[in-house]
Tab-separated table of C-alpha atoms in Angstrom:
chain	number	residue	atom	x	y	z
R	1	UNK	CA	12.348	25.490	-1.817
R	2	UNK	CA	13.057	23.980	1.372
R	3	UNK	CA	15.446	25.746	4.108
R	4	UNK	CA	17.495	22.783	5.490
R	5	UNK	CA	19.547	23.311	9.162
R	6	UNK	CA	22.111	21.064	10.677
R	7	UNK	CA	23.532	21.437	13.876
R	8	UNK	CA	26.466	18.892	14.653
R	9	UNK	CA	29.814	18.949	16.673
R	10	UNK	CA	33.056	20.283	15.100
R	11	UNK	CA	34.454	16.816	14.661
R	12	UNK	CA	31.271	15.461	12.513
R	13	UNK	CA	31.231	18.818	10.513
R	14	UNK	CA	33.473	17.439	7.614
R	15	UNK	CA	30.992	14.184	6.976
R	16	UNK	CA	28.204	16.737	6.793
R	17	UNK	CA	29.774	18.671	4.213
R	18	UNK	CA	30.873	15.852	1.963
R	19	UNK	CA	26.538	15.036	2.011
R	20	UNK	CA	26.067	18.795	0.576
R	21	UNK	CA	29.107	18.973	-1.922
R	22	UNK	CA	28.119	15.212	-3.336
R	23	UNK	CA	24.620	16.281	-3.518
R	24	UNK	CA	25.708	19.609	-5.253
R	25	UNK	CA	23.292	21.831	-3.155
R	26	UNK	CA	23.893	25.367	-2.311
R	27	UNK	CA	25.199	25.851	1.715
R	28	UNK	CA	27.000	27.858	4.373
R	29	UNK	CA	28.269	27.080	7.538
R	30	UNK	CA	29.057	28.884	10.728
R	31	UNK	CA	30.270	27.908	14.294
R	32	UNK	CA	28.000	28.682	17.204
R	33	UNK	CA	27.566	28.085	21.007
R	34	UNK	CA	25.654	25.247	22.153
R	35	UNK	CA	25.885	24.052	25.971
R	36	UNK	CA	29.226	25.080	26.539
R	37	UNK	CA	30.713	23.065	23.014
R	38	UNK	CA	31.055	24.555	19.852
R	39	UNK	CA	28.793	23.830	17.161
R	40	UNK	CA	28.725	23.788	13.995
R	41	UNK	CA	25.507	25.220	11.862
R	42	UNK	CA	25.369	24.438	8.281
R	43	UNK	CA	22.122	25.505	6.417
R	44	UNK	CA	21.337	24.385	2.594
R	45	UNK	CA	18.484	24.959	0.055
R	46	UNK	CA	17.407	21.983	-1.115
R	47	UNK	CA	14.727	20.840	-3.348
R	48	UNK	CA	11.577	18.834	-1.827
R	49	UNK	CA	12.163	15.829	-3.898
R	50	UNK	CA	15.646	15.474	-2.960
R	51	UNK	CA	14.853	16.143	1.063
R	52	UNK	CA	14.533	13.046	2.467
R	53	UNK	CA	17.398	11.418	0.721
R	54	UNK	CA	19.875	14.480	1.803
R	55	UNK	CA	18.185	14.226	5.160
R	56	UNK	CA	18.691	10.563	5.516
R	57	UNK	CA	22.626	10.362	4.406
R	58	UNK	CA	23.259	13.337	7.167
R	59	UNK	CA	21.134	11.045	10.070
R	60	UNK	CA	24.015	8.479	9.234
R	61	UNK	CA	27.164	10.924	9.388
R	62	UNK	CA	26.194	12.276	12.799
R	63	UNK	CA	25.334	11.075	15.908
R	64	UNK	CA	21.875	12.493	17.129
R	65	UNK	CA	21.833	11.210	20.549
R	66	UNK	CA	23.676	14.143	21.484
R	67	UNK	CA	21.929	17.329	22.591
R	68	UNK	CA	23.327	19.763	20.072
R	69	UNK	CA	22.902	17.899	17.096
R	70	UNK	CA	19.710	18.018	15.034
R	71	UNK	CA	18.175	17.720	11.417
R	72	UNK	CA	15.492	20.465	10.417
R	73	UNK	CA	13.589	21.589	7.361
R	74	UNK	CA	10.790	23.972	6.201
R	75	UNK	CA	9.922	25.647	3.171
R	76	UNK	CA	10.770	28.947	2.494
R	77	UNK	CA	10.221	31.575	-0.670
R	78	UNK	CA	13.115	33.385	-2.290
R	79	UNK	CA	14.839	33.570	-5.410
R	80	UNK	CA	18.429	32.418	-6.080
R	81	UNK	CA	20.904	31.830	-8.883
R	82	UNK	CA	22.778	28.697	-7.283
R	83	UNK	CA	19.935	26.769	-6.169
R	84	UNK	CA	18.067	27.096	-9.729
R	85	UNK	CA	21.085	25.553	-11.091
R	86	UNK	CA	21.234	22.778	-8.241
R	87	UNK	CA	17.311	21.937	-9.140
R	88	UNK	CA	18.520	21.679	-12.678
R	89	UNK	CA	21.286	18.864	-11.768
R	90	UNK	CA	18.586	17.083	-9.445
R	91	UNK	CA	15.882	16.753	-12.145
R	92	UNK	CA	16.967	12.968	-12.565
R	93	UNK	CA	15.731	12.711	-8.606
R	94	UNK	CA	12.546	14.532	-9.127
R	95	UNK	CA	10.063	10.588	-9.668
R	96	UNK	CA	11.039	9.766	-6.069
R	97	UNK	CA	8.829	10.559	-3.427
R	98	UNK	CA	8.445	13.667	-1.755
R	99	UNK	CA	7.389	14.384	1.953
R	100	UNK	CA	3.817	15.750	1.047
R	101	UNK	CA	3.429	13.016	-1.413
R	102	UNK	CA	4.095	10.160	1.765
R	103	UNK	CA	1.736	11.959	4.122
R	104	UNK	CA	-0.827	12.557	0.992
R	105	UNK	CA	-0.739	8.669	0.884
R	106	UNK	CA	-0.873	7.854	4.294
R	107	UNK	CA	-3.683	9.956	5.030
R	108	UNK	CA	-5.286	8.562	2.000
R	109	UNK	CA	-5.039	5.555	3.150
R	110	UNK	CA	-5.921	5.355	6.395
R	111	UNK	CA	-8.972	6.852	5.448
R	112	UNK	CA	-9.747	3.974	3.085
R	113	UNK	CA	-8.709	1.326	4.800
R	114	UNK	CA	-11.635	1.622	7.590
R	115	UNK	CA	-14.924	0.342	6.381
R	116	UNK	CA	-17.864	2.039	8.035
R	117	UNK	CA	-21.750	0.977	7.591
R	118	UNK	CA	-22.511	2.573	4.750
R	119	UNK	CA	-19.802	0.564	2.665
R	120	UNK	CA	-21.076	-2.248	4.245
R	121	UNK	CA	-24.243	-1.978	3.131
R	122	UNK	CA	-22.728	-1.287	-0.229
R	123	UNK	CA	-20.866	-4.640	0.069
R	124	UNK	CA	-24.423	-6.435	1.128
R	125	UNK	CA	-25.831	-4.880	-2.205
R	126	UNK	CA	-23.291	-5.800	-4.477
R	127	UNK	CA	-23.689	-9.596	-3.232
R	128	UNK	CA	-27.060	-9.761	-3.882
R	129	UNK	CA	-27.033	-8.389	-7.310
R	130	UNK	CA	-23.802	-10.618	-8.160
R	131	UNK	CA	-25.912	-13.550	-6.948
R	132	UNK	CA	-28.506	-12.852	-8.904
R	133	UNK	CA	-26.102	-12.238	-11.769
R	134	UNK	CA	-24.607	-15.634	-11.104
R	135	UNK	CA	-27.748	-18.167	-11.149
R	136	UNK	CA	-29.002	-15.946	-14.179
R	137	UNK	CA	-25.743	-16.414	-16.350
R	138	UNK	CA	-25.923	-12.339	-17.001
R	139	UNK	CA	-22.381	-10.925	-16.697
R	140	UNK	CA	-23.615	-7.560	-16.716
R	141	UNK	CA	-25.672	-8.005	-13.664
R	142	UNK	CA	-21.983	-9.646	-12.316
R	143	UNK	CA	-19.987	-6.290	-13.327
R	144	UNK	CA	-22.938	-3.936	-11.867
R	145	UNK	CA	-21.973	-5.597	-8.413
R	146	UNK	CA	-18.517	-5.252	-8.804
R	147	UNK	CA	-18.671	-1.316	-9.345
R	148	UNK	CA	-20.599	-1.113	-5.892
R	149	UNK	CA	-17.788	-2.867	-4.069
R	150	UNK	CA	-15.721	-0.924	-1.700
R	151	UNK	CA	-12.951	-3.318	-1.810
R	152	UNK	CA	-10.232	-1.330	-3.245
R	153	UNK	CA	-9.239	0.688	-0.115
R	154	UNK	CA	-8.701	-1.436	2.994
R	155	UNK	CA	-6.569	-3.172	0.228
R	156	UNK	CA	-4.655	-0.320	-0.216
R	157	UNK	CA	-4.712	0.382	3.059
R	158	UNK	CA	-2.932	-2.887	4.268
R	159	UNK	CA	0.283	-2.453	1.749
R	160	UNK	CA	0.667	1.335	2.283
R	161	UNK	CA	0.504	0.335	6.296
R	162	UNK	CA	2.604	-2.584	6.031
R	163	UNK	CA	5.439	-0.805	3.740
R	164	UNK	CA	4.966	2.669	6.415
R	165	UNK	CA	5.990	-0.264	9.180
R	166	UNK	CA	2.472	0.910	10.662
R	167	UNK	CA	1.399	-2.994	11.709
R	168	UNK	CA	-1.331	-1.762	13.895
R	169	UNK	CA	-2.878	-0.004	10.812
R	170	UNK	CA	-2.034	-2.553	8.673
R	171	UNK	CA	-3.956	-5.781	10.715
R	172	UNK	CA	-7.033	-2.941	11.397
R	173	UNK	CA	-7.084	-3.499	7.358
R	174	UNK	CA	-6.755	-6.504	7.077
R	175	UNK	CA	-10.082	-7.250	9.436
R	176	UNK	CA	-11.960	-4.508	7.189
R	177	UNK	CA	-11.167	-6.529	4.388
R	178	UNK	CA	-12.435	-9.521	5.956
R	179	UNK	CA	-15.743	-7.789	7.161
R	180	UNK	CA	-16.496	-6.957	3.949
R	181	UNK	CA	-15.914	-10.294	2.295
R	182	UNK	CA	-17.868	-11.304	5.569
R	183	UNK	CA	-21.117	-9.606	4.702
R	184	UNK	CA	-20.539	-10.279	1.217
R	185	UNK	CA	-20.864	-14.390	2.267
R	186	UNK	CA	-23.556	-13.612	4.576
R	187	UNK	CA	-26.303	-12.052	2.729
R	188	UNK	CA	-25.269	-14.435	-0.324
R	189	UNK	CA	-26.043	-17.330	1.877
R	190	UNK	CA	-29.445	-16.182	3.554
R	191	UNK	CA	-30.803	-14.501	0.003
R	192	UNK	CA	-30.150	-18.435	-1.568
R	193	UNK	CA	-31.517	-19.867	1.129
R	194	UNK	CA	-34.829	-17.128	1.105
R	195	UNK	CA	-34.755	-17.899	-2.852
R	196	UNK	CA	-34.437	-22.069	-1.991
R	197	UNK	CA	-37.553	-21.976	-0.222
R	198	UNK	CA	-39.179	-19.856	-2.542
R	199	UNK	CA	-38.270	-22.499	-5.072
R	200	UNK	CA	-36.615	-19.669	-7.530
R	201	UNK	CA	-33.387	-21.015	-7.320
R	202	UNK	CA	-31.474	-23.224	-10.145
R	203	UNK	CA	-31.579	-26.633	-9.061
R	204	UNK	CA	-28.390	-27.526	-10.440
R	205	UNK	CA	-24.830	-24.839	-10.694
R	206	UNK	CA	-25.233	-22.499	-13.750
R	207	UNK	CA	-21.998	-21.811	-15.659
R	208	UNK	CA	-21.209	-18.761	-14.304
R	209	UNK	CA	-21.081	-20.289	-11.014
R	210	UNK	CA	-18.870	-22.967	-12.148
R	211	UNK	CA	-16.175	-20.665	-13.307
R	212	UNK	CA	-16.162	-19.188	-9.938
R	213	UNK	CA	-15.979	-22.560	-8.418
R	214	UNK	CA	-12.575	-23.373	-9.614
R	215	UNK	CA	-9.577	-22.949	-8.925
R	216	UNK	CA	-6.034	-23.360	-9.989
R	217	UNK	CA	-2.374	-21.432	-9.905
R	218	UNK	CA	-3.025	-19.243	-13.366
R	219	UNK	CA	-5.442	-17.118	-10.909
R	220	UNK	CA	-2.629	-16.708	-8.166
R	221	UNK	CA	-0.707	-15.337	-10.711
R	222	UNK	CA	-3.843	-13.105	-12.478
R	223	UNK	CA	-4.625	-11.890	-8.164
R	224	UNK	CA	-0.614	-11.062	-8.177
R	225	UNK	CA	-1.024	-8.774	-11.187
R	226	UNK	CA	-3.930	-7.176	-10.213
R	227	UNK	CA	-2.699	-6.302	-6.732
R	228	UNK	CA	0.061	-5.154	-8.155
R	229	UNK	CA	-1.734	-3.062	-10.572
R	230	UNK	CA	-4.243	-1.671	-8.500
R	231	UNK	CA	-2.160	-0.236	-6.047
R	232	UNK	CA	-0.114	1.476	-8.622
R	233	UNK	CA	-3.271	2.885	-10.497
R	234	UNK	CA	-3.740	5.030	-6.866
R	235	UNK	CA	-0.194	5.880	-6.336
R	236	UNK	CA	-0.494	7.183	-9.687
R	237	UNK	CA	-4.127	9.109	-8.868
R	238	UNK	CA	-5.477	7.035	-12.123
R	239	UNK	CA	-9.360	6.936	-10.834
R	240	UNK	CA	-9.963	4.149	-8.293
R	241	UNK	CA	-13.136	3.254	-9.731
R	242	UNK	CA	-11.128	1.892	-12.614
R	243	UNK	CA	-8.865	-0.101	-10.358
R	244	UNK	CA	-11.459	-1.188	-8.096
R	245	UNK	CA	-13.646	-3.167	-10.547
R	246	UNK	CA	-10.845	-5.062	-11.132
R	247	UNK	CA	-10.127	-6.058	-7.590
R	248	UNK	CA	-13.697	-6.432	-6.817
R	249	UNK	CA	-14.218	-9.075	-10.133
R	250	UNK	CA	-11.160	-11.601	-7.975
R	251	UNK	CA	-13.138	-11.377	-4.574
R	252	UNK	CA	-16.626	-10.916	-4.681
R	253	UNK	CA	-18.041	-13.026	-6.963
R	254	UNK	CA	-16.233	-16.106	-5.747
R	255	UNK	CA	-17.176	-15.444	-2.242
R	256	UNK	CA	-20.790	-14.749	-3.302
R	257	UNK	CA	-20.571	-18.321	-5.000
R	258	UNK	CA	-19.211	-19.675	-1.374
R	259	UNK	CA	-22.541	-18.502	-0.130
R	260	UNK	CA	-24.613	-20.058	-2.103
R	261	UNK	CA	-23.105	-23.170	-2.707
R	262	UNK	CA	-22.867	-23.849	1.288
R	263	UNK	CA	-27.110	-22.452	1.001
R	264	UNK	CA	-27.361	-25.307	-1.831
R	265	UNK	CA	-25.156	-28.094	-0.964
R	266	UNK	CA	-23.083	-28.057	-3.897
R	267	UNK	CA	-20.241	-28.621	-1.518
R	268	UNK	CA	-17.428	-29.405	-4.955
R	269	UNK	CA	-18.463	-25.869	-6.062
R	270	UNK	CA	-18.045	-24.369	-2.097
R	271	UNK	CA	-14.349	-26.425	-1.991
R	272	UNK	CA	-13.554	-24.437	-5.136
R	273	UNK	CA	-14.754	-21.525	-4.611
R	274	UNK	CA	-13.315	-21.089	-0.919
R	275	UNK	CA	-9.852	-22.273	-2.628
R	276	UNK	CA	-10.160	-19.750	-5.051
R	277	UNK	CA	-11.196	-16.813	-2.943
R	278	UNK	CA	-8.206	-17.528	-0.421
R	279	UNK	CA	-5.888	-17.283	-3.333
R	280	UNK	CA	-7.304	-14.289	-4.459
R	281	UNK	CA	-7.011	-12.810	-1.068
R	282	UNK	CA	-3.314	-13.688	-0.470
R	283	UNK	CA	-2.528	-12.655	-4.254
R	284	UNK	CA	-3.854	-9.405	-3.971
R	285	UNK	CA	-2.465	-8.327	-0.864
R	286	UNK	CA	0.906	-9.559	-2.127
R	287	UNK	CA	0.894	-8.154	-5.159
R	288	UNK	CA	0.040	-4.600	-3.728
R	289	UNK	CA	2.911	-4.514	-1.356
R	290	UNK	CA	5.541	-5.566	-4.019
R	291	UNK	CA	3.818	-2.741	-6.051
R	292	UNK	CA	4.435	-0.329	-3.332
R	293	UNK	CA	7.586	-1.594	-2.244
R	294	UNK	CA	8.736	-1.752	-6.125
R	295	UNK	CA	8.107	2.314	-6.155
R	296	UNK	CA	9.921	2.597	-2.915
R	297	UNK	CA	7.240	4.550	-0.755
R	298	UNK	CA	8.837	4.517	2.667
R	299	UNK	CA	8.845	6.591	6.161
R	300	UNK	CA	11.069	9.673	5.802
R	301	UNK	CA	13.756	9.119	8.810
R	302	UNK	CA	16.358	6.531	8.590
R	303	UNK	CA	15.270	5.103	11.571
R	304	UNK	CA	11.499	4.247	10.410
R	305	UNK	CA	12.784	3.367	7.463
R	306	UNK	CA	15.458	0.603	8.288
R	307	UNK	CA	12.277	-0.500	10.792
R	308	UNK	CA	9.625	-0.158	7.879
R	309	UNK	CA	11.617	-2.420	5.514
R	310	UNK	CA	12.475	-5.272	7.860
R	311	UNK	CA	8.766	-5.313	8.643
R	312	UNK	CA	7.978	-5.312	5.129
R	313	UNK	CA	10.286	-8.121	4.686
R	314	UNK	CA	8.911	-9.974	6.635
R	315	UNK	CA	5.072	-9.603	5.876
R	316	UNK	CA	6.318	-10.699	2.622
R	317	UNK	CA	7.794	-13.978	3.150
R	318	UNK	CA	4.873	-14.733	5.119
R	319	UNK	CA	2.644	-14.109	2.349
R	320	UNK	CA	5.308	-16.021	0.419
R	321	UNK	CA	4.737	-19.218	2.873
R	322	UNK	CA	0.939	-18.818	2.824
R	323	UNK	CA	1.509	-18.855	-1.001
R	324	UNK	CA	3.347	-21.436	-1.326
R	325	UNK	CA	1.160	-23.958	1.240
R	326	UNK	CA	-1.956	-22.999	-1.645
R	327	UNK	CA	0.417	-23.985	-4.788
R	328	UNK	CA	1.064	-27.018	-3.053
R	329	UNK	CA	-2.613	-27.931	-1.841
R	330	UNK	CA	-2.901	-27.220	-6.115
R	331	UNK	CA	-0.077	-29.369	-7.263
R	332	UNK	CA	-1.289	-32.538	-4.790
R	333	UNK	CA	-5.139	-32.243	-5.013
């Protein structure tokens, strides 16, 4: 149960009501003094999962630049007849976000999108064992590297940001991703080139390798899906480890193959495989903000909200461009 207060001038009192009697919650209102003007005070209980919507229709029906007027909530413990009844009527409301879920999210999130040096390390391991995996045609040795992959949450990270209009956060993501698929091409490339000299490696592109060396526009539309899919598998606190393998299986073991292709000089297999990777990379990040934007996590106040979608907008159709540029490059080459 949430306590909600609004303090507004006389003239804007009538707009606030018609919020509360369309929303069917339980208020009262009373006139007090405010610097010198009369006020008006009304004060609802309101659900938590109807909050920000209530919150967000009153931010529009009165003007907050002035000093008296304001928009507060905090929870409170009672019992009462009336708002049991209005919880009943706002069931229907309840799947929409509430303002512990957001924060839960966002603090997830930001927490996952930085990559420290211990999942680095963890992203160094997993290349090494997917290259292995790769010149040795074992697919389990291939999924065994994927599991170690800390992929999943700078991905996460970036959409969450990105629909939160946090675009600071959201590029700090984006560059964890890219360290990680950055040591993941490194120590592929130097462990080929230690196993060249050695003379251990296949002198010719085993099949696993292959099928990570091309690409094509049915794995824009797999990377979509799986973006899409792996951001809602968090949202929906379905284990990330399940999700993550996944994600991991469309990025590292392509860019593991760009490392050892540019070791080898099979430079047809590095073409592919650098094609493929980007497309994985733009496909996944789109995908998880249309999953995120499709459940309509956004910032609580009107204000960061209007803000949050234009910028959402926005990283969108520039994903959409980059997109579109690849399923050209496929279409001509």
């Amino acid at each position: 149960m949430l306590r909600l207060e609004v303090n507004c001038g006389v003239d804007e009192g009538g707009k606030v009501e018609d919020v509360l009697k369309r929303w069917g919650v339980q208020y009262y209102s009373e006139r007090i003094g405010g610097s010198g003007k009369p006020v008006l005070r009304f004060t609802a209980l309101v659900p938590d999962f109807v909050i920000n919507d209530i919150a967000d229709e009153i931010m529009k029906a009165i003007d907050l630049r002035k000093g008296h007027s304001s928009v507060v909530w905090f929870p409170v413990s009672g019992k009462s007849v009336k708002y049991s009844s209005s919880v009943k009527s706002l069931e229907k409301y309840r799947r929409r976000w509430s303002t512990a879920d957001v924060e839960g999210l966002i603090e997830h999130a930001n927490s996952s999108a930085r990559v420290d040096p211990i999942q680095l390390t963890l992203g160094a391991v997993a290349s090494i064992i997917a290259l292995f995996g790769l010149i040795t045609n074992s697919v389990t040795m291939i999924i065994s590297a994927m599991l170690l992959s800390p992929i999943l949450g700078p991905l996460y990270g970036f959409s969450l940001n990105v629909v939160m209009g946090k675009g600071r956060d959201a590029l700090e993501a984006v560059f964890s991703i890219l360290k990680l698929l950055g040591v993941i091409f490194l120590s592929a490339a130097l462990t080929a080139l230690l196993l060249k000299i050695a003379g251990a490696m296949p002198s010719e592109p085993t099949h696993e390798i292959l099928l990570r060396g091309q690409s094509g526009l049915v794995y824009i539309l797999i990377a979509l899906i799986l973006g899409y899919a792996g951001v809602v598998a968090i949202v929906s606190r379905i284990p990330e480890i399940l999700a993550g393998v996944s994600i991991a299986a469309a990025l590292v073991p392509p860019t593991t193959v760009i490392g050892i292709s540019l070791a080898m000089g099979w430079w047809d297999v590095l073409r592919g495989s650098a094609m493929l990777t980007v497309e994985n990379i733009l496909g996944l990040l789109s995908g998880s903000l249309i999953g995120l934007y499709v459940l309509n996590v956004s910032p609580r106040s009107y204000y960061e909200k209007r803000a949050a979608k234009l910028y959402t907008k926005r990283t969108l159709i520039l994903l959409a461009l980059m997109l579109g540029s690849l399923i050209l490059m496929e279409l001509l080459l």
